[in-house]
PDB file of C-alpha atoms and ligand atoms in Angstrom:
ATOM      1  CA  UNK A 774      22.438 -32.291 -19.119  1.00 53.00           C
ATOM      2  CA  UNK A 775      19.453 -29.951 -19.067  1.00 61.00           C
ATOM      3  CA  UNK A 776      19.925 -26.151 -18.790  1.00 72.00           C
ATOM      4  CA  UNK A 777      19.536 -24.657 -15.312  1.00 79.00           C
ATOM      5  CA  UNK A 778      16.548 -22.365 -14.842  1.00 89.00           C
ATOM      6  CA  UNK A 779      17.132 -18.627 -14.458  1.00 93.00           C
ATOM      7  CA  UNK A 780      16.159 -16.724 -11.345  1.00 95.00           C
ATOM      8  CA  UNK A 781      14.685 -13.246 -11.851  1.00 97.00           C
ATOM      9  CA  UNK A 782      14.117 -11.272  -8.634  1.00 98.00           C
ATOM     10  CA  UNK A 783      11.917  -8.151  -8.702  1.00 98.00           C
ATOM     11  CA  UNK A 784      11.299  -5.737  -5.820  1.00 98.00           C
ATOM     12  CA  UNK A 785       9.518  -2.395  -5.662  1.00 98.00           C
ATOM     13  CA  UNK A 786       7.844  -0.082  -3.193  1.00 96.00           C
ATOM     14  CA  UNK A 787       4.133  -0.881  -2.948  1.00 92.00           C
ATOM     15  CA  UNK A 788       2.202   0.967  -5.682  1.00 93.00           C
ATOM     16  CA  UNK A 789       5.187   1.368  -8.040  1.00 97.00           C
ATOM     17  CA  UNK A 790       3.548  -0.985 -10.539  1.00 96.00           C
ATOM     18  CA  UNK A 791       5.310  -4.287  -9.897  1.00 95.00           C
ATOM     19  CA  UNK A 792       2.177  -6.424 -10.199  1.00 92.00           C
ATOM     20  CA  UNK A 793       1.223  -4.727 -13.475  1.00 95.00           C
ATOM     21  CA  UNK A 794       4.746  -5.190 -14.867  1.00 97.00           C
ATOM     22  CA  UNK A 795       5.129  -8.800 -13.668  1.00 96.00           C
ATOM     23  CA  UNK A 796       1.784  -9.742 -15.237  1.00 94.00           C
ATOM     24  CA  UNK A 797       2.985  -8.246 -18.528  1.00 97.00           C
ATOM     25  CA  UNK A 798       6.284 -10.093 -18.236  1.00 97.00           C
ATOM     26  CA  UNK A 799       4.826 -13.576 -17.766  1.00 96.00           C
ATOM     27  CA  UNK A 800       2.503 -12.990 -20.728  1.00 96.00           C
ATOM     28  CA  UNK A 801       5.479 -12.056 -22.864  1.00 96.00           C
ATOM     29  CA  UNK A 802       7.668 -14.932 -21.617  1.00 96.00           C
ATOM     30  CA  UNK A 803       5.354 -17.939 -21.259  1.00 93.00           C
ATOM     31  CA  UNK A 804       8.310 -20.033 -20.014  1.00 94.00           C
ATOM     32  CA  UNK A 805       8.786 -17.712 -17.039  1.00 96.00           C
ATOM     33  CA  UNK A 806       6.914 -19.015 -13.992  1.00 95.00           C
ATOM     34  CA  UNK A 807       6.003 -16.930 -10.954  1.00 95.00           C
ATOM     35  CA  UNK A 808       7.147 -18.501  -7.711  1.00 95.00           C
ATOM     36  CA  UNK A 809       4.371 -19.107  -5.180  1.00 96.00           C
ATOM     37  CA  UNK A 810       5.454 -17.769  -1.775  1.00 97.00           C
ATOM     38  CA  UNK A 811       4.253 -18.712   1.690  1.00 98.00           C
ATOM     39  CA  UNK A 812       2.497 -16.039   3.732  1.00 97.00           C
ATOM     40  CA  UNK A 813       0.676 -15.610   7.020  1.00 97.00           C
ATOM     41  CA  UNK A 814      -1.563 -12.835   5.671  1.00 94.00           C
ATOM     42  CA  UNK A 815      -5.222 -13.517   4.924  1.00 93.00           C
ATOM     43  CA  UNK A 816      -6.204 -14.161   1.302  1.00 91.00           C
ATOM     44  CA  UNK A 817      -7.681 -11.150  -0.507  1.00 86.00           C
ATOM     45  CA  UNK A 818     -10.863 -11.524  -2.502  1.00 85.00           C
ATOM     46  CA  UNK A 819     -10.219 -13.711  -5.533  1.00 90.00           C
ATOM     47  CA  UNK A 820      -6.878 -15.075  -4.288  1.00 91.00           C
ATOM     48  CA  UNK A 821      -6.445 -18.843  -4.355  1.00 96.00           C
ATOM     49  CA  UNK A 822      -4.398 -20.964  -1.994  1.00 97.00           C
ATOM     50  CA  UNK A 823      -1.496 -22.591  -3.846  1.00 96.00           C
ATOM     51  CA  UNK A 824      -1.894 -20.231  -6.798  1.00 94.00           C
ATOM     52  CA  UNK A 825      -1.350 -16.699  -5.470  1.00 93.00           C
ATOM     53  CA  UNK A 826       0.301 -17.792  -2.232  1.00 96.00           C
ATOM     54  CA  UNK A 827       0.431 -20.756   0.091  1.00 97.00           C
ATOM     55  CA  UNK A 828      -1.638 -19.263   2.922  1.00 98.00           C
ATOM     56  CA  UNK A 829      -0.411 -20.677   6.246  1.00 98.00           C
ATOM     57  CA  UNK A 830      -0.778 -19.929   9.955  1.00 98.00           C
ATOM     58  CA  UNK A 831       2.002 -18.146  11.860  1.00 98.00           C
ATOM     59  CA  UNK A 832       2.650 -21.462  13.619  1.00 98.00           C
ATOM     60  CA  UNK A 833       3.088 -23.350  10.330  1.00 98.00           C
ATOM     61  CA  UNK A 834       5.309 -20.586   8.979  1.00 98.00           C
ATOM     62  CA  UNK A 835       7.535 -20.606  12.077  1.00 98.00           C
ATOM     63  CA  UNK A 836       7.817 -24.394  11.872  1.00 98.00           C
ATOM     64  CA  UNK A 837       9.107 -24.060   8.286  1.00 98.00           C
ATOM     65  CA  UNK A 838      11.589 -21.418   9.485  1.00 98.00           C
ATOM     66  CA  UNK A 839      12.872 -23.726  12.244  1.00 98.00           C
ATOM     67  CA  UNK A 840      13.242 -26.577   9.729  1.00 98.00           C
ATOM     68  CA  UNK A 841      15.281 -24.290   7.419  1.00 97.00           C
ATOM     69  CA  UNK A 842      12.623 -24.561   4.741  1.00 97.00           C
ATOM     70  CA  UNK A 843      13.044 -21.033   3.408  1.00 98.00           C
ATOM     71  CA  UNK A 844      15.670 -19.608   1.049  1.00 96.00           C
ATOM     72  CA  UNK A 845      14.597 -16.241   2.424  1.00 97.00           C
ATOM     73  CA  UNK A 846      11.779 -14.868   4.548  1.00 98.00           C
ATOM     74  CA  UNK A 847      10.830 -11.466   5.956  1.00 97.00           C
ATOM     75  CA  UNK A 848       8.150  -9.526   7.789  1.00 96.00           C
ATOM     76  CA  UNK A 849       6.390  -7.114   5.418  1.00 92.00           C
ATOM     77  CA  UNK A 850       3.575  -4.789   6.506  1.00 85.00           C
ATOM     78  CA  UNK A 851       3.087  -6.903   9.659  1.00 89.00           C
ATOM     79  CA  UNK A 852       2.859 -10.299   7.912  1.00 95.00           C
ATOM     80  CA  UNK A 853       5.426 -13.010   7.238  1.00 98.00           C
ATOM     81  CA  UNK A 854       6.393 -13.952   3.679  1.00 98.00           C
ATOM     82  CA  UNK A 855       8.894 -16.532   2.469  1.00 98.00           C
ATOM     83  CA  UNK A 856      10.254 -18.395  -0.547  1.00 98.00           C
ATOM     84  CA  UNK A 857      10.615 -22.143   0.000  1.00 97.00           C
ATOM     85  CA  UNK A 858      14.012 -23.613  -0.861  1.00 96.00           C
ATOM     86  CA  UNK A 859      12.221 -26.554  -2.495  1.00 94.00           C
ATOM     87  CA  UNK A 860      10.521 -24.212  -5.017  1.00 92.00           C
ATOM     88  CA  UNK A 861      13.861 -22.761  -6.147  1.00 92.00           C
ATOM     89  CA  UNK A 862      15.595 -26.146  -6.263  1.00 91.00           C
ATOM     90  CA  UNK A 863      12.813 -27.760  -8.254  1.00 90.00           C
ATOM     91  CA  UNK A 864      12.758 -24.913 -10.811  1.00 91.00           C
ATOM     92  CA  UNK A 865      16.521 -24.982 -11.194  1.00 86.00           C
ATOM     93  CA  UNK A 866      16.519 -28.772 -11.679  1.00 86.00           C
ATOM     94  CA  UNK A 867      13.667 -28.631 -14.202  1.00 90.00           C
ATOM     95  CA  UNK A 868      15.328 -25.830 -16.155  1.00 89.00           C
ATOM     96  CA  UNK A 869      12.344 -23.533 -15.513  1.00 93.00           C
ATOM     97  CA  UNK A 870      12.968 -19.771 -15.452  1.00 95.00           C
ATOM     98  CA  UNK A 871      11.426 -18.409 -12.278  1.00 96.00           C
ATOM     99  CA  UNK A 872      10.219 -14.950 -11.250  1.00 97.00           C
ATOM    100  CA  UNK A 873      10.364 -13.943  -7.579  1.00 97.00           C
ATOM    101  CA  UNK A 874       8.289 -10.947  -6.518  1.00 96.00           C
ATOM    102  CA  UNK A 875       9.785 -10.308  -3.086  1.00 97.00           C
ATOM    103  CA  UNK A 876      10.585  -7.349  -0.855  1.00 96.00           C
ATOM    104  CA  UNK A 877      14.051  -5.754  -0.442  1.00 97.00           C
ATOM    105  CA  UNK A 878      14.854  -7.617   2.796  1.00 97.00           C
ATOM    106  CA  UNK A 879      14.275 -10.989   1.120  1.00 98.00           C
ATOM    107  CA  UNK A 880      16.151  -9.998  -2.031  1.00 98.00           C
ATOM    108  CA  UNK A 881      19.082  -8.881   0.113  1.00 97.00           C
ATOM    109  CA  UNK A 882      19.190 -12.276   1.862  1.00 97.00           C
ATOM    110  CA  UNK A 883      19.396 -14.085  -1.514  1.00 96.00           C
ATOM    111  CA  UNK A 884      22.073 -11.658  -2.758  1.00 96.00           C
ATOM    112  CA  UNK A 885      24.104 -12.097   0.471  1.00 94.00           C
ATOM    113  CA  UNK A 886      23.925 -15.876   0.055  1.00 92.00           C
ATOM    114  CA  UNK A 887      25.382 -15.430  -3.437  1.00 87.00           C
ATOM    115  CA  UNK A 888      22.287 -16.938  -5.026  1.00 87.00           C
ATOM    116  CA  UNK A 889      22.781 -16.654  -8.786  1.00 91.00           C
ATOM    117  CA  UNK A 890      20.048 -14.404 -10.152  1.00 94.00           C
ATOM    118  CA  UNK A 891      19.149 -11.160 -11.872  1.00 97.00           C
ATOM    119  CA  UNK A 892      18.006  -8.553  -9.339  1.00 98.00           C
ATOM    120  CA  UNK A 893      15.685  -5.806 -10.606  1.00 98.00           C
ATOM    121  CA  UNK A 894      14.251  -2.847  -8.690  1.00 98.00           C
ATOM    122  CA  UNK A 895      11.122  -1.154 -10.053  1.00 98.00           C
ATOM    123  CA  UNK A 896      11.208   2.533  -9.154  1.00 98.00           C
ATOM    124  CA  UNK A 897       8.253   4.925  -9.094  1.00 98.00           C
ATOM    125  CA  UNK A 898       8.900   8.125 -11.109  1.00 98.00           C
ATOM    126  CA  UNK A 899       8.307  10.290  -8.003  1.00 98.00           C
ATOM    127  CA  UNK A 900       6.727  10.178  -4.544  1.00 97.00           C
ATOM    128  CA  UNK A 901       3.700  12.298  -5.589  1.00 97.00           C
ATOM    129  CA  UNK A 902       3.055   9.904  -8.491  1.00 97.00           C
ATOM    130  CA  UNK A 903       3.437   6.921  -6.135  1.00 97.00           C
ATOM    131  CA  UNK A 904       0.845   8.508  -3.841  1.00 96.00           C
ATOM    132  CA  UNK A 905      -1.462   9.087  -6.833  1.00 96.00           C
ATOM    133  CA  UNK A 906      -1.186   5.404  -7.864  1.00 95.00           C
ATOM    134  CA  UNK A 907      -1.816   4.153  -4.340  1.00 94.00           C
ATOM    135  CA  UNK A 908      -4.866   6.417  -4.107  1.00 93.00           C
ATOM    136  CA  UNK A 909      -6.149   5.398  -7.545  1.00 91.00           C
ATOM    137  CA  UNK A 910      -6.011   1.741  -6.506  1.00 82.00           C
ATOM    138  CA  UNK A 911      -8.496   2.828  -3.811  1.00 71.00           C
ATOM    139  CA  UNK A 912      -8.077  -0.414  -1.865  1.00 70.00           C
ATOM    140  CA  UNK A 913      -6.276   1.170   1.096  1.00 77.00           C
ATOM    141  CA  UNK A 914      -7.159   3.733   3.776  1.00 85.00           C
ATOM    142  CA  UNK A 915      -5.343   7.103   3.995  1.00 89.00           C
ATOM    143  CA  UNK A 916      -3.441   5.746   6.967  1.00 90.00           C
ATOM    144  CA  UNK A 917      -2.215   2.664   5.112  1.00 87.00           C
ATOM    145  CA  UNK A 918      -1.238   4.793   2.097  1.00 92.00           C
ATOM    146  CA  UNK A 919       0.856   7.093   4.305  1.00 93.00           C
ATOM    147  CA  UNK A 920       2.596   4.068   5.858  1.00 91.00           C
ATOM    148  CA  UNK A 921       3.348   2.682   2.378  1.00 92.00           C
ATOM    149  CA  UNK A 922       4.805   6.032   1.299  1.00 95.00           C
ATOM    150  CA  UNK A 923       6.987   6.166   4.415  1.00 95.00           C
ATOM    151  CA  UNK A 924       8.209   2.644   3.687  1.00 94.00           C
ATOM    152  CA  UNK A 925       8.886   3.539   0.029  1.00 96.00           C
ATOM    153  CA  UNK A 926      11.164   6.369   1.188  1.00 97.00           C
ATOM    154  CA  UNK A 927      13.128   3.800   3.220  1.00 96.00           C
ATOM    155  CA  UNK A 928      13.211   1.221   0.406  1.00 97.00           C
ATOM    156  CA  UNK A 929      14.299   3.469  -2.483  1.00 98.00           C
ATOM    157  CA  UNK A 930      17.978   3.708  -1.332  1.00 98.00           C
ATOM    158  CA  UNK A 931      18.082  -0.141  -1.389  1.00 97.00           C
ATOM    159  CA  UNK A 932      17.891   0.038  -5.200  1.00 98.00           C
ATOM    160  CA  UNK A 933      21.631   0.870  -5.096  1.00 98.00           C
ATOM    161  CA  UNK A 934      22.708  -2.789  -4.889  1.00 97.00           C
ATOM    162  CA  UNK A 935      20.269  -4.277  -7.442  1.00 98.00           C
ATOM    163  CA  UNK A 936      21.616  -5.234 -10.899  1.00 97.00           C
ATOM    164  CA  UNK A 937      19.029  -3.112 -12.738  1.00 98.00           C
ATOM    165  CA  UNK A 938      16.641  -0.274 -11.977  1.00 98.00           C
ATOM    166  CA  UNK A 939      13.517   0.157 -14.091  1.00 98.00           C
ATOM    167  CA  UNK A 940      11.729   3.483 -13.594  1.00 98.00           C
ATOM    168  CA  UNK A 941       8.049   2.815 -14.161  1.00 98.00           C
ATOM    169  CA  UNK A 942       6.978   6.152 -15.633  1.00 98.00           C
ATOM    170  CA  UNK A 943       5.500   5.302 -19.034  1.00 98.00           C
ATOM    171  CA  UNK A 944       4.197   1.759 -18.613  1.00 98.00           C
ATOM    172  CA  UNK A 945       5.063   0.568 -22.115  1.00 98.00           C
ATOM    173  CA  UNK A 946       8.639   1.788 -21.892  1.00 98.00           C
ATOM    174  CA  UNK A 947       9.100   0.166 -18.477  1.00 98.00           C
ATOM    175  CA  UNK A 948       7.623  -3.073 -19.866  1.00 98.00           C
ATOM    176  CA  UNK A 949      10.088  -3.007 -22.783  1.00 98.00           C
ATOM    177  CA  UNK A 950      13.031  -2.418 -20.456  1.00 98.00           C
ATOM    178  CA  UNK A 951      12.022  -5.267 -18.182  1.00 98.00           C
ATOM    179  CA  UNK A 952      11.680  -7.589 -21.175  1.00 98.00           C
ATOM    180  CA  UNK A 953      15.119  -6.485 -22.411  1.00 98.00           C
ATOM    181  CA  UNK A 954      16.653  -7.419 -19.045  1.00 98.00           C
ATOM    182  CA  UNK A 955      15.075 -10.891 -19.093  1.00 97.00           C
ATOM    183  CA  UNK A 956      16.220 -11.455 -22.686  1.00 97.00           C
ATOM    184  CA  UNK A 957      19.751 -10.341 -21.764  1.00 97.00           C
ATOM    185  CA  UNK A 958      19.777 -12.766 -18.800  1.00 96.00           C
ATOM    186  CA  UNK A 959      18.622 -15.613 -21.060  1.00 94.00           C
ATOM    187  CA  UNK A 960      21.412 -15.028 -23.591  1.00 95.00           C
ATOM    188  CA  UNK A 961      24.193 -14.348 -21.100  1.00 95.00           C
ATOM    189  CA  UNK A 962      27.036 -16.648 -22.131  1.00 95.00           C
ATOM    190  CA  UNK A 963      27.015 -18.668 -18.911  1.00 91.00           C
ATOM    191  CA  UNK A 964      23.255 -19.196 -19.257  1.00 90.00           C
ATOM    192  CA  UNK A 965      23.172 -20.119 -22.938  1.00 92.00           C
ATOM    193  CA  UNK A 966      26.376 -22.141 -23.187  1.00 92.00           C
ATOM    194  CA  UNK A 967      24.670 -25.467 -22.565  1.00 88.00           C
ATOM    195  CA  UNK A 968      22.499 -24.881 -25.657  1.00 90.00           C
ATOM    196  CA  UNK A 969      25.471 -23.734 -27.758  1.00 94.00           C
ATOM    197  CA  UNK A 970      27.556 -26.746 -26.791  1.00 94.00           C
ATOM    198  CA  UNK A 971      24.748 -29.049 -27.948  1.00 93.00           C
ATOM    199  CA  UNK A 972      24.255 -27.128 -31.210  1.00 95.00           C
ATOM    200  CA  UNK A 973      27.912 -27.407 -32.168  1.00 96.00           C
ATOM    201  CA  UNK A 974      28.849 -30.526 -30.225  1.00 95.00           C
ATOM    202  CA  UNK A 975      31.598 -28.695 -28.328  1.00 94.00           C
TER     203      UNK A 975
HETATM  204  P1  LIG B1119       2.364  -2.788  -6.979  1.00 50.44           P
HETATM  205  O1  LIG B1119       2.163  -4.225  -7.351  1.00 50.44           O
HETATM  206  O2  LIG B1119       3.791  -2.356  -7.145  1.00 50.44           O
HETATM  207  O3  LIG B1119       1.837  -2.451  -5.612  1.00 50.44           O
HETATM  208  P2  LIG B1119       0.344  -2.156  -9.031  1.00 50.44           P
HETATM  209  O4  LIG B1119       0.828  -2.929 -10.210  1.00 50.44           O
HETATM  210  O5  LIG B1119      -0.842  -2.670  -8.274  1.00 50.44           O
HETATM  211  O6  LIG B1119       1.549  -1.868  -8.004  1.00 50.44           O
HETATM  212  O7  LIG B1119       0.077  -0.663  -9.540  1.00 50.44           O
HETATM  213  C1  LIG B1119      -0.439   0.354  -8.674  1.00 50.44           C
HETATM  214  C2  LIG B1119      -1.434   1.231  -9.486  1.00 50.44           C
HETATM  215  O8  LIG B1119      -0.704   2.008 -10.441  1.00 50.44           O
HETATM  216  C3  LIG B1119      -2.441   0.421 -10.285  1.00 50.44           C
HETATM  217  O9  LIG B1119      -3.668   1.116 -10.271  1.00 50.44           O
HETATM  218  C4  LIG B1119      -1.842   0.375 -11.702  1.00 50.44           C
HETATM  219  O10 LIG B1119      -2.813   0.255 -12.691  1.00 50.44           O
HETATM  220  C5  LIG B1119      -1.149   1.748 -11.767  1.00 50.44           C
HETATM  221  N1  LIG B1119       0.047   1.777 -12.643  1.00 50.44           N
HETATM  222  C6  LIG B1119       1.003   0.829 -12.789  1.00 50.44           C
HETATM  223  N2  LIG B1119       1.966   1.238 -13.650  1.00 50.44           N
HETATM  224  C7  LIG B1119       1.613   2.476 -14.062  1.00 50.44           C
HETATM  225  C8  LIG B1119       2.195   3.442 -14.965  1.00 50.44           C
HETATM  226  N3  LIG B1119       3.345   3.214 -15.612  1.00 50.44           N
HETATM  227  N4  LIG B1119       1.543   4.605 -15.149  1.00 50.44           N
HETATM  228  C9  LIG B1119       0.366   4.868 -14.500  1.00 50.44           C
HETATM  229  N5  LIG B1119      -0.238   4.005 -13.640  1.00 50.44           N
HETATM  230  C10 LIG B1119       0.371   2.821 -13.417  1.00 50.44           C
HETATM  231  P1  LIG B1120       1.188  -8.564  -0.975  1.00 50.44           P
HETATM  232  O1  LIG B1120       0.703  -8.903   0.414  1.00 50.44           O
HETATM  233  O2  LIG B1120       0.696  -7.203  -1.419  1.00 50.44           O
HETATM  234  O3  LIG B1120       0.915  -9.652  -1.966  1.00 50.44           O
HETATM  235  O4  LIG B1120       2.776  -8.438  -0.896  1.00 50.44           O
HETATM  236  C1  LIG B1120       3.359  -7.545  -0.022  1.00 50.44           C
HETATM  237  C2  LIG B1120       4.868  -7.533  -0.201  1.00 50.44           C
HETATM  238  O5  LIG B1120       5.421  -8.814   0.146  1.00 50.44           O
HETATM  239  C3  LIG B1120       5.328  -7.242  -1.640  1.00 50.44           C
HETATM  240  O6  LIG B1120       6.371  -6.283  -1.570  1.00 50.44           O
HETATM  241  C4  LIG B1120       5.887  -8.564  -2.104  1.00 50.44           C
HETATM  242  O7  LIG B1120       6.951  -8.387  -3.015  1.00 50.44           O
HETATM  243  C5  LIG B1120       6.400  -9.151  -0.807  1.00 50.44           C
HETATM  244  N1  LIG B1120       6.546 -10.615  -0.872  1.00 50.44           N
HETATM  245  C6  LIG B1120       5.713 -11.510  -1.455  1.00 50.44           C
HETATM  246  N2  LIG B1120       6.199 -12.760  -1.336  1.00 50.44           N
HETATM  247  C7  LIG B1120       7.364 -12.647  -0.663  1.00 50.44           C
HETATM  248  C8  LIG B1120       8.358 -13.597  -0.240  1.00 50.44           C
HETATM  249  O8  LIG B1120       8.273 -14.808  -0.455  1.00 50.44           O
HETATM  250  N3  LIG B1120       9.425 -13.104   0.429  1.00 50.44           N
HETATM  251  C9  LIG B1120       9.582 -11.767   0.716  1.00 50.44           C
HETATM  252  N4  LIG B1120      10.698 -11.382   1.348  1.00 50.44           N
HETATM  253  N5  LIG B1120       8.681 -10.857   0.308  1.00 50.44           N
HETATM  254  C10 LIG B1120       7.587 -11.291  -0.351  1.00 50.44           C
END
């Protein structure tokens, strides 16, 4: 029997550095594949359908919801986002470790359904620093930045029920900590036992 793939779930307030950290993580762990979510938002410049997201209409999304096609879905910043059950099942069957970059509402749904996974919350070092990062990204208006800050204040208490919290202050340190969590998940007895039993024929 092949090993089951691991599920790594990462959430963070917008601007905390999740994209930067996730990009670093998949470079470091080439076997870790980022799940491609479904969304009703429009593609941003450079984004590719089927690579960054599956871009669908609200109608198509709602049809998938009614057919129970999602392991979780949520409305984030006025758009719908969801993780297809088929993506998780396929990865698990193929023994592929998968990384889900999803918001707190979606992560909570997976946790409440007792989905086996490692749940990580990336925390900004402070609200002023979060504001600075959102401003430095210079892709959003002042209004949007203020809404993201207000949402961050609501999301931060959610970190309480995650398995790990990584404060993204110094990028390299945060990157190391994230890598340590993934390594620990990979060598957790229940996750590595299949390999051990083959090695020693037990
Ligand atoms: P998110 O995906 O969480 O919205 P990004 O990864 O886009 O956040 O990061 C937001 C901004 O902050 C980017 O300009 C990024 O380069 C910067 N950034 C990320 N991590 C750090 C860090 N540890 N220190 C300083 N700036 C950072
Ligand atoms: P963006 O539009 O900037 O790519 O993502 C906005 C937010 O949606 C991020 O917080 C991201 O984690 C979240 N998100 C992306 N895909 C999913 C998903 O499949 N489910 C949920 N619940 N959130 C998602």
